[in-house]
CSV table of N, CA, C and O in Angstrom, one decimal:
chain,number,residue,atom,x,y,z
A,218,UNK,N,-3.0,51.2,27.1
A,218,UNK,CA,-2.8,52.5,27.7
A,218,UNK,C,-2.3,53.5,26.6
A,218,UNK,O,-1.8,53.1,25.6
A,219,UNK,N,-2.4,54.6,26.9
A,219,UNK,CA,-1.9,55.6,25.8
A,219,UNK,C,-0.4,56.4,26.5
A,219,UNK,O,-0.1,56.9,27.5
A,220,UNK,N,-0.1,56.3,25.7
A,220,UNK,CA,1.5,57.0,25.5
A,220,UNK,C,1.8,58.0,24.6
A,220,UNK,O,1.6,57.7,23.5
A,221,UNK,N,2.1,59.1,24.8
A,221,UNK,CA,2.5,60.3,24.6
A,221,UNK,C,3.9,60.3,24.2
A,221,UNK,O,4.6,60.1,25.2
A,222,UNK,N,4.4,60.4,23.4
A,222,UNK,CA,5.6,60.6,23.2
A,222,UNK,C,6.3,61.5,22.2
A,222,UNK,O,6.2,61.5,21.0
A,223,UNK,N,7.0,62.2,22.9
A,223,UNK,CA,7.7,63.5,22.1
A,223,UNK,C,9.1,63.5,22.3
A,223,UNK,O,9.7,63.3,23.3
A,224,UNK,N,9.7,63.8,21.0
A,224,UNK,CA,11.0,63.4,21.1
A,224,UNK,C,11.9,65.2,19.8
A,224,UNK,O,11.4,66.0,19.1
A,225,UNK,N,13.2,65.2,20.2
A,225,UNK,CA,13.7,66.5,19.4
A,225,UNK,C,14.8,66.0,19.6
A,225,UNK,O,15.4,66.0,20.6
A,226,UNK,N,15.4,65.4,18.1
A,226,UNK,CA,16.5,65.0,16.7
A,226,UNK,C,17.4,66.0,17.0
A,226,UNK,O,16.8,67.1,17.3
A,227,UNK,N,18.8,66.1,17.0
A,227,UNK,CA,19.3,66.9,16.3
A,227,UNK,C,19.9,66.7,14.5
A,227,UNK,O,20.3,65.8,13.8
A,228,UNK,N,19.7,67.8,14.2
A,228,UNK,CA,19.1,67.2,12.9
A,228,UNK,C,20.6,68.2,11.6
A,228,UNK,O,20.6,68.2,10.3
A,229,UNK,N,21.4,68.7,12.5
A,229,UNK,CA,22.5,69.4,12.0
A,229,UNK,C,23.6,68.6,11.2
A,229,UNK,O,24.4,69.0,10.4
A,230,UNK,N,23.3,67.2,11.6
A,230,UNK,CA,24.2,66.4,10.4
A,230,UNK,C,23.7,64.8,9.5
A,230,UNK,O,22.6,64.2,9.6
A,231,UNK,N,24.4,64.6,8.9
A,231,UNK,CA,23.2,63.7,8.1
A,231,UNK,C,23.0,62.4,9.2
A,231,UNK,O,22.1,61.6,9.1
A,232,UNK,N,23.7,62.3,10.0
A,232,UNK,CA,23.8,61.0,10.9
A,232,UNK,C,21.7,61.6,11.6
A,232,UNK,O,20.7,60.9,11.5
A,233,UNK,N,21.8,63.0,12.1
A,233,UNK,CA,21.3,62.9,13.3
A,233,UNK,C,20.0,63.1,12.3
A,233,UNK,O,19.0,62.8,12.8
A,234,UNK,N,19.7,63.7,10.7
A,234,UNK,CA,18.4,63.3,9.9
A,234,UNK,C,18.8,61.8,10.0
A,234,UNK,O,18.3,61.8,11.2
A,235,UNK,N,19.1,60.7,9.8
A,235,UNK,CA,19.1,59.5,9.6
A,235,UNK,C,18.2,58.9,11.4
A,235,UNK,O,17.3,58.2,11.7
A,236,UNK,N,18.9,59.5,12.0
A,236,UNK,CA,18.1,59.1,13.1
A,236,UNK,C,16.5,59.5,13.5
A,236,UNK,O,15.5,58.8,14.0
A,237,UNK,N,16.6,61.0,13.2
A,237,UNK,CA,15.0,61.4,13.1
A,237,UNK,C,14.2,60.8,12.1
A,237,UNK,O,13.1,60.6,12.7
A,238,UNK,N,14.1,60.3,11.0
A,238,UNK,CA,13.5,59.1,10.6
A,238,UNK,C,13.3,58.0,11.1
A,238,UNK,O,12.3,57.5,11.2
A,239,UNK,N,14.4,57.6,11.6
A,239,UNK,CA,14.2,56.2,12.4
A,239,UNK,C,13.5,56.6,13.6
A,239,UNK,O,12.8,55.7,14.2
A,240,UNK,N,13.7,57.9,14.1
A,240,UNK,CA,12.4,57.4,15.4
A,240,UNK,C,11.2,57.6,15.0
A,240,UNK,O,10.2,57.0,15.6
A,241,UNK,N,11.0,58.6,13.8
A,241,UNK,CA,9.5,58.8,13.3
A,241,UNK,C,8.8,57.2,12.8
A,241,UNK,O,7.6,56.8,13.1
A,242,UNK,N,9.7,56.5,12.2
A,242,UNK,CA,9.0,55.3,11.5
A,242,UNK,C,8.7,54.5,12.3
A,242,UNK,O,7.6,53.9,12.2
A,243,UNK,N,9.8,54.4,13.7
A,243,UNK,CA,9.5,53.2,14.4
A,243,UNK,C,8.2,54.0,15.6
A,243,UNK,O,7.3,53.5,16.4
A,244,UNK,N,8.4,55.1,15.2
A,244,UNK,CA,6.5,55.5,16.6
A,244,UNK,C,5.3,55.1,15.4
A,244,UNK,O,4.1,54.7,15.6
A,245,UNK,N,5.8,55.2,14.1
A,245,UNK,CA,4.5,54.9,13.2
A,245,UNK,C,4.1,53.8,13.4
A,245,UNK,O,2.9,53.5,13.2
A,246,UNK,N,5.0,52.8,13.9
A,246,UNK,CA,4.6,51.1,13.8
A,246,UNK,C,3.5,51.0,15.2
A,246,UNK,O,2.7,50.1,15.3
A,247,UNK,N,3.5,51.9,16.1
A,247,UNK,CA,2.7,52.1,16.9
A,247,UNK,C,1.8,53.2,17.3
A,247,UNK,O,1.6,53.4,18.5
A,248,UNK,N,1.4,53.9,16.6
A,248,UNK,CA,0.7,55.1,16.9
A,248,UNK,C,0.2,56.1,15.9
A,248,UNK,O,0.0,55.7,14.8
A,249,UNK,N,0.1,57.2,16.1
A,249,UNK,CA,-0.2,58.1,15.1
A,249,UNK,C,0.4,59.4,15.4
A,249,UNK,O,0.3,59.9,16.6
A,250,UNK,N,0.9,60.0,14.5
A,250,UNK,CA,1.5,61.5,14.6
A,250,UNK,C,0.2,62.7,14.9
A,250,UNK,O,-0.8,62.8,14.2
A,251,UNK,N,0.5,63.0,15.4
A,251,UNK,CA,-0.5,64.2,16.4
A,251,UNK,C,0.2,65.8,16.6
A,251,UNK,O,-0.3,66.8,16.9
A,252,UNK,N,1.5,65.5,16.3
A,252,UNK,CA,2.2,67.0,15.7
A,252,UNK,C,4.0,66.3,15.6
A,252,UNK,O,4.6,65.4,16.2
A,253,UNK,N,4.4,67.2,14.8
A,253,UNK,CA,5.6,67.1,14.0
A,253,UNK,C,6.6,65.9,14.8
A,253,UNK,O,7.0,64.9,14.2
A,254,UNK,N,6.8,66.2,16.0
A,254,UNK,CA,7.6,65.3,16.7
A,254,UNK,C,6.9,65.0,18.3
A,254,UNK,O,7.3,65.1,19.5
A,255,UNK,N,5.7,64.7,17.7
A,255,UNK,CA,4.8,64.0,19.2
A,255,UNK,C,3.6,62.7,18.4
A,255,UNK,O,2.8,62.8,17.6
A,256,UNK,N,4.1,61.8,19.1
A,256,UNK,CA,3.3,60.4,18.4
A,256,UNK,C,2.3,60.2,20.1
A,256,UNK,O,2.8,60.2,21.2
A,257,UNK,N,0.4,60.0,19.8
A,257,UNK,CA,0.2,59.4,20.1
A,257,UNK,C,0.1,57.5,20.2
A,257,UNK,O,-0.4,56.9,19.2
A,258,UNK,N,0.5,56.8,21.1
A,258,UNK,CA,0.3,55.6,20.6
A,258,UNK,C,-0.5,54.8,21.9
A,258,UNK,O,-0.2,54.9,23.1
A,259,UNK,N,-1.7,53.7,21.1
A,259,UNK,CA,-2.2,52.9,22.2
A,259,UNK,C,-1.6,51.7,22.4
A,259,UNK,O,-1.6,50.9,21.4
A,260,UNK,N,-0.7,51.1,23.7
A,260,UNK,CA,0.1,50.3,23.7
A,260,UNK,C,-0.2,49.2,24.9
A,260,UNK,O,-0.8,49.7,25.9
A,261,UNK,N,0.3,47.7,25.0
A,261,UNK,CA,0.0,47.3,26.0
A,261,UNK,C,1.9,47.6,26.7
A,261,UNK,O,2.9,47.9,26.1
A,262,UNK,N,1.7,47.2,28.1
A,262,UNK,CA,3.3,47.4,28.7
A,262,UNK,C,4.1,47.0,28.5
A,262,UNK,O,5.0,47.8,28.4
A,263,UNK,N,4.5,45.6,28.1
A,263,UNK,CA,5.6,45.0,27.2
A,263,UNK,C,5.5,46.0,25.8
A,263,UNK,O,6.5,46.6,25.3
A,264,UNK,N,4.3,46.0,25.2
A,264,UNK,CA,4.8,47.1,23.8
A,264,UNK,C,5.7,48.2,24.1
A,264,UNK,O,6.8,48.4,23.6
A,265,UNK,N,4.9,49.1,25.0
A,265,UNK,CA,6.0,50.1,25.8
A,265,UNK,C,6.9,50.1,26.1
A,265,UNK,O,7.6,51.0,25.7
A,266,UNK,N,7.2,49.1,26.8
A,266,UNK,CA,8.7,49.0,27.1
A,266,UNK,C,9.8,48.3,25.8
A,266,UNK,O,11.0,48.6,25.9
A,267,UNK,N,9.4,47.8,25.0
A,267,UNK,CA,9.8,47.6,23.9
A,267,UNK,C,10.5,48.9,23.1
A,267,UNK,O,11.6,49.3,22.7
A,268,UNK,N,8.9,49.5,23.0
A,268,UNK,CA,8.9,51.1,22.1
A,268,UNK,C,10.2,52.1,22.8
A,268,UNK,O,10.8,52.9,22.1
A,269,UNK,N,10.3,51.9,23.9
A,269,UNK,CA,11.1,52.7,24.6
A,269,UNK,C,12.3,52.4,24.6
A,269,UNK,O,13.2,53.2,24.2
A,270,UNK,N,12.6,51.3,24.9
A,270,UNK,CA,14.1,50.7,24.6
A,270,UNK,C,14.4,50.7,23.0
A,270,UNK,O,15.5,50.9,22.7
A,271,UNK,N,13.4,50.6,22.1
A,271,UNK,CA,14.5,50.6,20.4
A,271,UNK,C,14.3,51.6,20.6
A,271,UNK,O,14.9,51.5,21.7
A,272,UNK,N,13.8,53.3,20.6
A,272,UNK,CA,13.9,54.2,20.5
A,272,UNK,C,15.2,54.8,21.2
A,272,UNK,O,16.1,55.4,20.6
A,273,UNK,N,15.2,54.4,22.6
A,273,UNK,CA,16.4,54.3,23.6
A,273,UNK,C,17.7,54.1,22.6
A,273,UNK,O,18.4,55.1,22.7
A,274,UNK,N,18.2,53.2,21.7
A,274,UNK,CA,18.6,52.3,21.3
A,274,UNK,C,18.8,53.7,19.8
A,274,UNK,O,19.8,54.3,19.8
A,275,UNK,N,18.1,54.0,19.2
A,275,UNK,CA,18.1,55.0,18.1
A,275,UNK,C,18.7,56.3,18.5
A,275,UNK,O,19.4,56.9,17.7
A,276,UNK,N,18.5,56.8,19.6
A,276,UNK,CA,18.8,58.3,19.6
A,276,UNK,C,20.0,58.6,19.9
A,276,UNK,O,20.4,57.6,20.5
A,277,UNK,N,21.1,59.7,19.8
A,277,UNK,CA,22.0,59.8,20.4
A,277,UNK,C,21.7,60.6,21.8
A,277,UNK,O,21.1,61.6,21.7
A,278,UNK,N,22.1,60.2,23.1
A,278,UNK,CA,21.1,61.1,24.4
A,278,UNK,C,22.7,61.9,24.7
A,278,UNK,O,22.9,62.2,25.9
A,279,UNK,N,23.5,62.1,24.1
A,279,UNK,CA,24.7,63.3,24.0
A,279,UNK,C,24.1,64.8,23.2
A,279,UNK,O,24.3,65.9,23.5
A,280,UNK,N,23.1,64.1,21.9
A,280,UNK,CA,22.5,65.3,21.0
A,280,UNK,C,20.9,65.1,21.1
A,280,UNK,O,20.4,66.1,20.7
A,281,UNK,N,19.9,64.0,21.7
A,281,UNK,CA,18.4,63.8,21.1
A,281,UNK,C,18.0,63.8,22.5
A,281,UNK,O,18.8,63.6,23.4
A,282,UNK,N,16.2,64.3,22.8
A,282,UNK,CA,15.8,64.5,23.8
A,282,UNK,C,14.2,63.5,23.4
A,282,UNK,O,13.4,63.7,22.5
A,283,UNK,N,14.2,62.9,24.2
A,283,UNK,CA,12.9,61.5,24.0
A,283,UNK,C,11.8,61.4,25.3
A,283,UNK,O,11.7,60.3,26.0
A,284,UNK,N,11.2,62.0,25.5
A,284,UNK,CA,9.8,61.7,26.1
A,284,UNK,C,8.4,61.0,26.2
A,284,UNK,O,7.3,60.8,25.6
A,285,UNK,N,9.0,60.7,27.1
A,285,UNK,CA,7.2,59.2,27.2
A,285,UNK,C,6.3,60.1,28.5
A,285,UNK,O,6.9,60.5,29.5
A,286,UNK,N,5.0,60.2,28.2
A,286,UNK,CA,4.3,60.6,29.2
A,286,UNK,C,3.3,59.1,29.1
A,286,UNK,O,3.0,58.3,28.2
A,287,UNK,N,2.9,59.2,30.2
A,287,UNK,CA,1.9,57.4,30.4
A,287,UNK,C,0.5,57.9,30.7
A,287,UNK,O,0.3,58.3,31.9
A,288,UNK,N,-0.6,57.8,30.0
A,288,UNK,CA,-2.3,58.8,30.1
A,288,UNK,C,-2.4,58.0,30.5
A,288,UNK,O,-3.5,58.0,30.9
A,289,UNK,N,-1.6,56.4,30.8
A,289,UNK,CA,-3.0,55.3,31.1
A,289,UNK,C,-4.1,54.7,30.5
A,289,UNK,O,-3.7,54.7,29.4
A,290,UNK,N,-5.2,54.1,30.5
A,290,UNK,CA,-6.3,53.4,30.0
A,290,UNK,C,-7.8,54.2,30.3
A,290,UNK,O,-9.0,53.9,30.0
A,291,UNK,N,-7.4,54.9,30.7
A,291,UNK,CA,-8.8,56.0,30.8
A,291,UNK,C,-7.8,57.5,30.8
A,291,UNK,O,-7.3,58.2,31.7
A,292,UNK,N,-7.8,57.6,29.3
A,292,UNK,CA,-6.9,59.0,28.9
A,292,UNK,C,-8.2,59.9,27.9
A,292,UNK,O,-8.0,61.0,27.5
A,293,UNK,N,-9.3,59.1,27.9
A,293,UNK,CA,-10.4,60.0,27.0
A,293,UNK,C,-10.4,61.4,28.0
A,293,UNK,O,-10.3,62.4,27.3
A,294,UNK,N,-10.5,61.6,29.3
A,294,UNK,CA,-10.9,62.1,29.8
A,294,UNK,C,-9.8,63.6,30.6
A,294,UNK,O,-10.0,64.5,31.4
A,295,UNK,N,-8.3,63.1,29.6
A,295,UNK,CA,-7.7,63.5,29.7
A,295,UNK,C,-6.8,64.5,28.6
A,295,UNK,O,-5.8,65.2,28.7
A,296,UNK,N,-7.6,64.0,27.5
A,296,UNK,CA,-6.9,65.1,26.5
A,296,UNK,C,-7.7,65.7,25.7
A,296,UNK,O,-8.8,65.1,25.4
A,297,UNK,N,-7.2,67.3,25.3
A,297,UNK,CA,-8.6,68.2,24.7
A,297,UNK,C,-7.5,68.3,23.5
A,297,UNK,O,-6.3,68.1,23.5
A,298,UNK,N,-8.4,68.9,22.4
A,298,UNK,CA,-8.0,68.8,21.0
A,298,UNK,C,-8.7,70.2,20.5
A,298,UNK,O,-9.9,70.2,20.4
A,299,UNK,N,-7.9,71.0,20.2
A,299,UNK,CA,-8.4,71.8,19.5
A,299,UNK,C,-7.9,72.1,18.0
A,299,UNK,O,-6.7,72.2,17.8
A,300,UNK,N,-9.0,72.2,16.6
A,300,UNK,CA,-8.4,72.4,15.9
A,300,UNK,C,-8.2,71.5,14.6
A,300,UNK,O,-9.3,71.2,14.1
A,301,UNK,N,-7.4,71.0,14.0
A,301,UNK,CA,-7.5,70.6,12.8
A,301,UNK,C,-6.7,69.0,13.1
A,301,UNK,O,-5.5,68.9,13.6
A,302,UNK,N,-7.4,68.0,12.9
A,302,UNK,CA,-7.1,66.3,13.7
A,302,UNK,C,-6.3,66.0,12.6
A,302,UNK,O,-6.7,66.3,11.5
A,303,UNK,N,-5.4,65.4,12.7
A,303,UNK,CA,-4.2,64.6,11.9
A,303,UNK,C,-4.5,63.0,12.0
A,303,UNK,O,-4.4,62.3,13.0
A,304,UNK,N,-4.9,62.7,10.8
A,304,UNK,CA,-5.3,61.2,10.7
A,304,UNK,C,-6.4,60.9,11.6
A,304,UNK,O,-7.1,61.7,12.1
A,305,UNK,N,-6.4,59.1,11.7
A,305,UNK,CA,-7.1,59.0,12.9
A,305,UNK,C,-6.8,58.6,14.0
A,305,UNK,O,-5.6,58.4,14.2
A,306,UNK,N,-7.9,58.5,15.3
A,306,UNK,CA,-7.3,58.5,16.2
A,306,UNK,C,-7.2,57.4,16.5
A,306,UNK,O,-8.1,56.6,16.4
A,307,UNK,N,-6.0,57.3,17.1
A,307,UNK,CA,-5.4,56.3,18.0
A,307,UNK,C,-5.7,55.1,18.3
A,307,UNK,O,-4.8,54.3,18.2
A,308,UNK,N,-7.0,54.6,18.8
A,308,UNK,CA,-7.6,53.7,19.2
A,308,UNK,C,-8.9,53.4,17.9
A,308,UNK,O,-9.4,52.3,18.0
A,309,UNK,N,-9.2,54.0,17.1
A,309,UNK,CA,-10.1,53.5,16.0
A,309,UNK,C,-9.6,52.4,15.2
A,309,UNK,O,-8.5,51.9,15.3
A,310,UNK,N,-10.3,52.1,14.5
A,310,UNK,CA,-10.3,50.4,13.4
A,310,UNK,C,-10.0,51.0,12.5
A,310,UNK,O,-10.6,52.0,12.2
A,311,UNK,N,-8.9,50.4,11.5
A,311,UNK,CA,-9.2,50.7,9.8
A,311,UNK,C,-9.1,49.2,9.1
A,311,UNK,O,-8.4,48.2,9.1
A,312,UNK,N,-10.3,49.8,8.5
A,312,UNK,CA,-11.1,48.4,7.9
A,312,UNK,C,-10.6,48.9,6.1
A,312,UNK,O,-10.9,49.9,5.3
A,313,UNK,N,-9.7,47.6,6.0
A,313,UNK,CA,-9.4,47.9,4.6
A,313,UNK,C,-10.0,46.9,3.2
A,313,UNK,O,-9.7,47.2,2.1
């Protein structure tokens, strides 16, 4: 399924940059950046719920704001792109 996720660091002290890294690297282990602080990622439900709980687990939710939207498994048909594409997408192969 694809997962949407958008999340906003507070980033005013070195703790809360130390944390905005840590959620960027750990959405990279699953997905791809699609704008500054929104990771698409293709995941099965245990991944998700995984992804959600360490991130859970990283943010402070006194200072950080974390969103999961759920597109589901037939999300082609549900997101438009306009404009200049950041890496690849989501669901392709990289053959190294």
């Amino acid at each position: 399924m694809l997962v949407l996720i958008a999340y906003d660091v507070n980033t005013e002290s070195d703790a809360g940059k130390k944390r905005l890294r840590k959620v960027a690297r750990e959405c990279v282990n699953y997905g791809r950046r699609v704008q500054n602080s929104v990771f698409e990622c293709i995941v099965d439900h245990a991944q998700s719920v995984m992804l959600k709980e360490r991130l859970c687990e990283i943010i402070d939710e006194k200072l950080d704001s974390l969103r999961f939207y759920y597109l589901g498994n037939h999300y082609a048909t549900k997101v438009e792109h306009f404009g200049v594409e950041r890496g690849m997408k989501a669901d392709e192969f990289l053959i190294l």
